[in-house]
């Protein structure tokens, strides 16, 4: 078993409304940043996990996203795995 | 003026407690992922802005983070600027 660091980005799907992003966009306009055309807001998670291989770490992280971290109807996610003696 | 896409990652500072991350960690353990040693949760924002140069876009985005997007006491942020004819 080796330690892996998994970075997960969860964003609202492009086709869907993003109320939090719209709130940020309006707030930026009100604060004097009219050049902002669009803002979208998602989550960034960093997970420290133990796994036998990098592939296992990625597969388990995908299961975590499907079960808990991302809403499959409204969100997309992207994973990056570091560690296990092959990376930073 | 050219369009730029700015990716902003806002994370709780490493030295600080991250209650949302702890909640995710406990939920993952309860769902059958005991291999998770730590979870940290932050925000990922994507901003579409107009700016004369990439440097201006980055400077304005830093000002947005300092004014609104990140809490300077509890959070760190990281910026990446794409576009303006030099990137994706």
PDB file of C-alpha atoms in Angstrom:
ATOM      1  CA  UNK A   1       0.000   0.000   0.000  1.00  0.00           C
ATOM      2  CA  UNK A   2       1.270   3.440  -0.900  1.00  0.00           C
ATOM      3  CA  UNK A   3      -0.004   6.943  -0.242  1.00  0.00           C
ATOM      4  CA  UNK A   4      -1.648   8.826  -3.102  1.00  0.00           C
ATOM      5  CA  UNK A   5      -2.884  12.360  -3.329  1.00  0.00           C
ATOM      6  CA  UNK A   6      -6.005  12.714  -5.445  1.00  0.00           C
ATOM      7  CA  UNK A   7      -7.215  16.063  -6.717  1.00  0.00           C
ATOM      8  CA  UNK A   8     -10.899  16.145  -7.649  1.00  0.00           C
ATOM      9  CA  UNK A   9     -12.617  19.001  -9.451  1.00  0.00           C
ATOM     10  CA  UNK A  10     -16.406  18.980  -9.384  1.00  0.00           C
ATOM     11  CA  UNK A  11     -18.150  21.558 -11.580  1.00  0.00           C
ATOM     12  CA  UNK A  12     -21.783  22.216 -12.468  1.00  0.00           C
ATOM     13  CA  UNK A  13     -22.562  20.896 -15.956  1.00  0.00           C
ATOM     14  CA  UNK A  14     -22.124  23.484 -18.686  1.00  0.00           C
ATOM     15  CA  UNK A  15     -25.742  23.217 -19.825  1.00  0.00           C
ATOM     16  CA  UNK A  16     -27.155  23.891 -16.351  1.00  0.00           C
ATOM     17  CA  UNK A  17     -27.783  27.089 -14.467  1.00  0.00           C
ATOM     18  CA  UNK A  18     -25.184  27.807 -11.816  1.00  0.00           C
ATOM     19  CA  UNK A  19     -26.825  30.077  -9.218  1.00  0.00           C
ATOM     20  CA  UNK A  20     -23.655  30.345  -7.123  1.00  0.00           C
ATOM     21  CA  UNK A  21     -21.686  31.371 -10.210  1.00  0.00           C
ATOM     22  CA  UNK A  22     -24.296  33.964 -11.108  1.00  0.00           C
ATOM     23  CA  UNK A  23     -24.137  35.376  -7.576  1.00  0.00           C
ATOM     24  CA  UNK A  24     -20.344  35.667  -7.860  1.00  0.00           C
ATOM     25  CA  UNK A  25     -20.655  37.311 -11.285  1.00  0.00           C
ATOM     26  CA  UNK A  26     -23.112  39.921  -9.995  1.00  0.00           C
ATOM     27  CA  UNK A  27     -21.030  40.588  -6.892  1.00  0.00           C
ATOM     28  CA  UNK A  28     -17.903  41.105  -9.031  1.00  0.00           C
ATOM     29  CA  UNK A  29     -19.788  43.567 -11.258  1.00  0.00           C
ATOM     30  CA  UNK A  30     -20.963  45.456  -8.175  1.00  0.00           C
ATOM     31  CA  UNK A  31     -17.387  45.587  -6.825  1.00  0.00           C
ATOM     32  CA  UNK A  32     -16.045  47.232  -9.997  1.00  0.00           C
ATOM     33  CA  UNK A  33     -15.128  44.269 -12.207  1.00  0.00           C
ATOM     34  CA  UNK A  34     -17.459  44.749 -15.198  1.00  0.00           C
ATOM     35  CA  UNK A  35     -15.096  42.785 -17.459  1.00  0.00           C
ATOM     36  CA  UNK A  36     -16.314  39.490 -15.988  1.00  0.00           C
ATOM     37  CA  UNK A  37     -18.505  37.831 -18.654  1.00  0.00           C
ATOM     38  CA  UNK A  38     -19.265  34.652 -16.754  1.00  0.00           C
ATOM     39  CA  UNK A  39     -18.379  32.973 -13.477  1.00  0.00           C
ATOM     40  CA  UNK A  40     -18.901  29.317 -12.620  1.00  0.00           C
ATOM     41  CA  UNK A  41     -18.298  27.876  -9.172  1.00  0.00           C
ATOM     42  CA  UNK A  42     -17.520  24.285  -8.272  1.00  0.00           C
ATOM     43  CA  UNK A  43     -15.612  22.317  -5.662  1.00  0.00           C
ATOM     44  CA  UNK A  44     -12.007  21.281  -5.410  1.00  0.00           C
ATOM     45  CA  UNK A  45     -11.222  18.334  -3.137  1.00  0.00           C
ATOM     46  CA  UNK A  46      -7.856  16.933  -2.126  1.00  0.00           C
ATOM     47  CA  UNK A  47      -7.961  13.347  -0.844  1.00  0.00           C
ATOM     48  CA  UNK A  48      -5.047  11.524   0.792  1.00  0.00           C
ATOM     49  CA  UNK A  49      -5.618   7.800   0.325  1.00  0.00           C
ATOM     50  CA  UNK A  50      -3.757   4.488   0.681  1.00  0.00           C
ATOM     51  CA  UNK A  51      -3.930   2.114  -2.268  1.00  0.00           C
ATOM     52  CA  UNK A  52      -1.844  -0.720  -3.771  1.00  0.00           C
ATOM     53  CA  UNK A  53      -1.437   0.986  -7.151  1.00  0.00           C
ATOM     54  CA  UNK A  54      -2.162   4.263  -8.858  1.00  0.00           C
ATOM     55  CA  UNK A  55      -4.881   2.583 -10.922  1.00  0.00           C
ATOM     56  CA  UNK A  56      -6.576   1.302  -7.757  1.00  0.00           C
ATOM     57  CA  UNK A  57      -6.390   4.763  -6.211  1.00  0.00           C
ATOM     58  CA  UNK A  58      -8.042   6.278  -9.299  1.00  0.00           C
ATOM     59  CA  UNK A  59     -10.748   3.596  -9.423  1.00  0.00           C
ATOM     60  CA  UNK A  60     -11.586   4.057  -5.744  1.00  0.00           C
ATOM     61  CA  UNK A  61     -11.667   7.831  -6.166  1.00  0.00           C
ATOM     62  CA  UNK A  62     -14.089   7.481  -9.080  1.00  0.00           C
ATOM     63  CA  UNK A  63     -16.301   5.344  -6.839  1.00  0.00           C
ATOM     64  CA  UNK A  64     -16.155   8.047  -4.144  1.00  0.00           C
ATOM     65  CA  UNK A  65     -17.226  10.663  -6.680  1.00  0.00           C
ATOM     66  CA  UNK A  66     -20.085   8.506  -7.937  1.00  0.00           C
ATOM     67  CA  UNK A  67     -21.281   7.685  -4.406  1.00  0.00           C
ATOM     68  CA  UNK A  68     -20.805  10.983  -2.582  1.00  0.00           C
ATOM     69  CA  UNK A  69     -18.647  13.743  -3.997  1.00  0.00           C
ATOM     70  CA  UNK A  70     -20.441  14.634  -7.215  1.00  0.00           C
ATOM     71  CA  UNK A  71     -24.110  14.757  -8.141  1.00  0.00           C
ATOM     72  CA  UNK A  72     -24.360  12.650 -11.313  1.00  0.00           C
ATOM     73  CA  UNK A  73     -27.335  14.629 -12.593  1.00  0.00           C
ATOM     74  CA  UNK A  74     -25.961  18.152 -12.230  1.00  0.00           C
ATOM     75  CA  UNK A  75     -22.181  17.915 -11.935  1.00  0.00           C
ATOM     76  CA  UNK A  76     -19.134  16.642 -13.819  1.00  0.00           C
ATOM     77  CA  UNK A  77     -15.879  15.682 -12.164  1.00  0.00           C
ATOM     78  CA  UNK A  78     -12.249  15.378 -13.132  1.00  0.00           C
ATOM     79  CA  UNK A  79      -9.608  13.373 -11.213  1.00  0.00           C
ATOM     80  CA  UNK A  80      -5.831  13.627 -11.021  1.00  0.00           C
ATOM     81  CA  UNK A  81      -3.751  11.144  -8.991  1.00  0.00           C
ATOM     82  CA  UNK A  82      -0.276  11.962  -7.629  1.00  0.00           C
ATOM     83  CA  UNK A  83       2.077   9.910  -5.510  1.00  0.00           C
ATOM     84  CA  UNK A  84       2.875   6.223  -5.163  1.00  0.00           C
ATOM     85  CA  UNK A  85       6.517   6.822  -6.016  1.00  0.00           C
ATOM     86  CA  UNK A  86       5.746   7.897  -9.581  1.00  0.00           C
ATOM     87  CA  UNK A  87       4.868  11.548  -9.083  1.00  0.00           C
ATOM     88  CA  UNK A  88       5.058  14.578  -6.830  1.00  0.00           C
TER      89      UNK A  88
ATOM     90  CA  UNK B   1      -9.361  43.490 -25.487  1.00  0.00           C
ATOM     91  CA  UNK B   2      -9.268  39.714 -25.654  1.00  0.00           C
ATOM     92  CA  UNK B   3     -11.160  36.964 -23.834  1.00  0.00           C
ATOM     93  CA  UNK B   4      -9.354  35.057 -21.109  1.00  0.00           C
ATOM     94  CA  UNK B   5     -10.435  32.073 -19.082  1.00  0.00           C
ATOM     95  CA  UNK B   6      -9.168  32.187 -15.513  1.00  0.00           C
ATOM     96  CA  UNK B   7      -9.183  29.126 -13.279  1.00  0.00           C
ATOM     97  CA  UNK B   8      -9.067  29.927  -9.566  1.00  0.00           C
ATOM     98  CA  UNK B   9      -8.556  27.351  -6.834  1.00  0.00           C
ATOM     99  CA  UNK B  10      -9.371  28.484  -3.301  1.00  0.00           C
ATOM    100  CA  UNK B  11      -8.407  26.101  -0.496  1.00  0.00           C
ATOM    101  CA  UNK B  12      -8.500  26.340   3.309  1.00  0.00           C
ATOM    102  CA  UNK B  13      -5.004  27.000   4.671  1.00  0.00           C
ATOM    103  CA  UNK B  14      -3.118  23.835   5.588  1.00  0.00           C
ATOM    104  CA  UNK B  15      -2.681  24.890   9.212  1.00  0.00           C
ATOM    105  CA  UNK B  16      -6.401  25.456   9.747  1.00  0.00           C
ATOM    106  CA  UNK B  17      -9.203  23.074  10.563  1.00  0.00           C
ATOM    107  CA  UNK B  18     -11.389  22.283   7.573  1.00  0.00           C
ATOM    108  CA  UNK B  19     -14.801  21.228   8.922  1.00  0.00           C
ATOM    109  CA  UNK B  20     -16.216  20.538   5.454  1.00  0.00           C
ATOM    110  CA  UNK B  21     -13.236  18.321   4.670  1.00  0.00           C
ATOM    111  CA  UNK B  22     -13.677  16.451   7.958  1.00  0.00           C
ATOM    112  CA  UNK B  23     -17.337  15.887   7.167  1.00  0.00           C
ATOM    113  CA  UNK B  24     -16.409  14.458   3.746  1.00  0.00           C
ATOM    114  CA  UNK B  25     -13.736  12.245   5.347  1.00  0.00           C
ATOM    115  CA  UNK B  26     -16.192  10.836   7.887  1.00  0.00           C
ATOM    116  CA  UNK B  27     -18.872  10.290   5.243  1.00  0.00           C
ATOM    117  CA  UNK B  28     -16.399   8.421   3.023  1.00  0.00           C
ATOM    118  CA  UNK B  29     -15.406   6.175   5.941  1.00  0.00           C
ATOM    119  CA  UNK B  30     -19.079   5.460   6.627  1.00  0.00           C
ATOM    120  CA  UNK B  31     -19.664   4.610   2.958  1.00  0.00           C
ATOM    121  CA  UNK B  32     -16.917   1.976   2.913  1.00  0.00           C
ATOM    122  CA  UNK B  33     -13.809   3.959   1.994  1.00  0.00           C
ATOM    123  CA  UNK B  34     -11.606   3.504   5.102  1.00  0.00           C
ATOM    124  CA  UNK B  35      -8.463   4.146   3.055  1.00  0.00           C
ATOM    125  CA  UNK B  36      -9.105   7.884   3.042  1.00  0.00           C
ATOM    126  CA  UNK B  37      -6.582   9.455   5.429  1.00  0.00           C
ATOM    127  CA  UNK B  38      -7.575  13.060   4.905  1.00  0.00           C
ATOM    128  CA  UNK B  39      -9.972  15.115   2.811  1.00  0.00           C
ATOM    129  CA  UNK B  40      -9.827  18.842   2.236  1.00  0.00           C
ATOM    130  CA  UNK B  41     -12.510  20.814   0.429  1.00  0.00           C
ATOM    131  CA  UNK B  42     -12.160  24.117  -1.356  1.00  0.00           C
ATOM    132  CA  UNK B  43     -13.661  25.988  -4.284  1.00  0.00           C
ATOM    133  CA  UNK B  44     -12.878  25.966  -7.966  1.00  0.00           C
ATOM    134  CA  UNK B  45     -13.995  28.993  -9.982  1.00  0.00           C
ATOM    135  CA  UNK B  46     -13.858  29.553 -13.724  1.00  0.00           C
ATOM    136  CA  UNK B  47     -14.042  33.213 -14.777  1.00  0.00           C
ATOM    137  CA  UNK B  48     -14.462  34.420 -18.358  1.00  0.00           C
ATOM    138  CA  UNK B  49     -13.059  37.955 -18.537  1.00  0.00           C
ATOM    139  CA  UNK B  50     -12.080  40.564 -21.114  1.00  0.00           C
ATOM    140  CA  UNK B  51      -8.638  42.156 -20.706  1.00  0.00           C
ATOM    141  CA  UNK B  52      -6.012  43.837 -22.892  1.00  0.00           C
ATOM    142  CA  UNK B  53      -3.257  41.351 -21.989  1.00  0.00           C
ATOM    143  CA  UNK B  54      -2.780  38.125 -20.116  1.00  0.00           C
ATOM    144  CA  UNK B  55      -0.871  40.013 -17.400  1.00  0.00           C
ATOM    145  CA  UNK B  56      -3.796  42.416 -16.945  1.00  0.00           C
ATOM    146  CA  UNK B  57      -6.212  39.507 -16.749  1.00  0.00           C
ATOM    147  CA  UNK B  58      -4.099  37.873 -14.028  1.00  0.00           C
ATOM    148  CA  UNK B  59      -3.738  41.119 -12.073  1.00  0.00           C
ATOM    149  CA  UNK B  60      -7.488  41.771 -12.167  1.00  0.00           C
ATOM    150  CA  UNK B  61      -8.204  38.193 -11.131  1.00  0.00           C
ATOM    151  CA  UNK B  62      -5.853  38.564  -8.150  1.00  0.00           C
ATOM    152  CA  UNK B  63      -7.756  41.719  -7.159  1.00  0.00           C
ATOM    153  CA  UNK B  64     -11.050  39.772  -7.417  1.00  0.00           C
ATOM    154  CA  UNK B  65      -9.650  37.071  -5.139  1.00  0.00           C
ATOM    155  CA  UNK B  66      -8.417  39.621  -2.614  1.00  0.00           C
ATOM    156  CA  UNK B  67     -11.713  41.539  -2.636  1.00  0.00           C
ATOM    157  CA  UNK B  68     -14.282  38.742  -2.830  1.00  0.00           C
ATOM    158  CA  UNK B  69     -13.336  35.235  -3.843  1.00  0.00           C
ATOM    159  CA  UNK B  70     -10.932  34.199  -1.082  1.00  0.00           C
ATOM    160  CA  UNK B  71     -10.846  34.933   2.631  1.00  0.00           C
ATOM    161  CA  UNK B  72      -7.317  36.269   3.235  1.00  0.00           C
ATOM    162  CA  UNK B  73      -7.289  34.979   6.815  1.00  0.00           C
ATOM    163  CA  UNK B  74      -8.371  31.396   6.228  1.00  0.00           C
ATOM    164  CA  UNK B  75      -7.808  30.594   2.551  1.00  0.00           C
ATOM    165  CA  UNK B  76      -5.077  30.452  -0.080  1.00  0.00           C
ATOM    166  CA  UNK B  77      -5.699  30.775  -3.788  1.00  0.00           C
ATOM    167  CA  UNK B  78      -3.979  29.778  -6.996  1.00  0.00           C
ATOM    168  CA  UNK B  79      -4.669  31.295 -10.441  1.00  0.00           C
ATOM    169  CA  UNK B  80      -4.175  30.014 -13.969  1.00  0.00           C
ATOM    170  CA  UNK B  81      -4.930  32.173 -17.020  1.00  0.00           C
ATOM    171  CA  UNK B  82      -5.751  30.712 -20.443  1.00  0.00           C
ATOM    172  CA  UNK B  83      -6.656  32.399 -23.691  1.00  0.00           C
ATOM    173  CA  UNK B  84      -5.798  35.681 -25.378  1.00  0.00           C
ATOM    174  CA  UNK B  85      -4.532  33.852 -28.444  1.00  0.00           C
ATOM    175  CA  UNK B  86      -1.722  32.164 -26.529  1.00  0.00           C
ATOM    176  CA  UNK B  87      -3.525  29.174 -25.068  1.00  0.00           C
ATOM    177  CA  UNK B  88      -6.567  26.957 -25.104  1.00  0.00           C
TER     178      UNK B  88
END
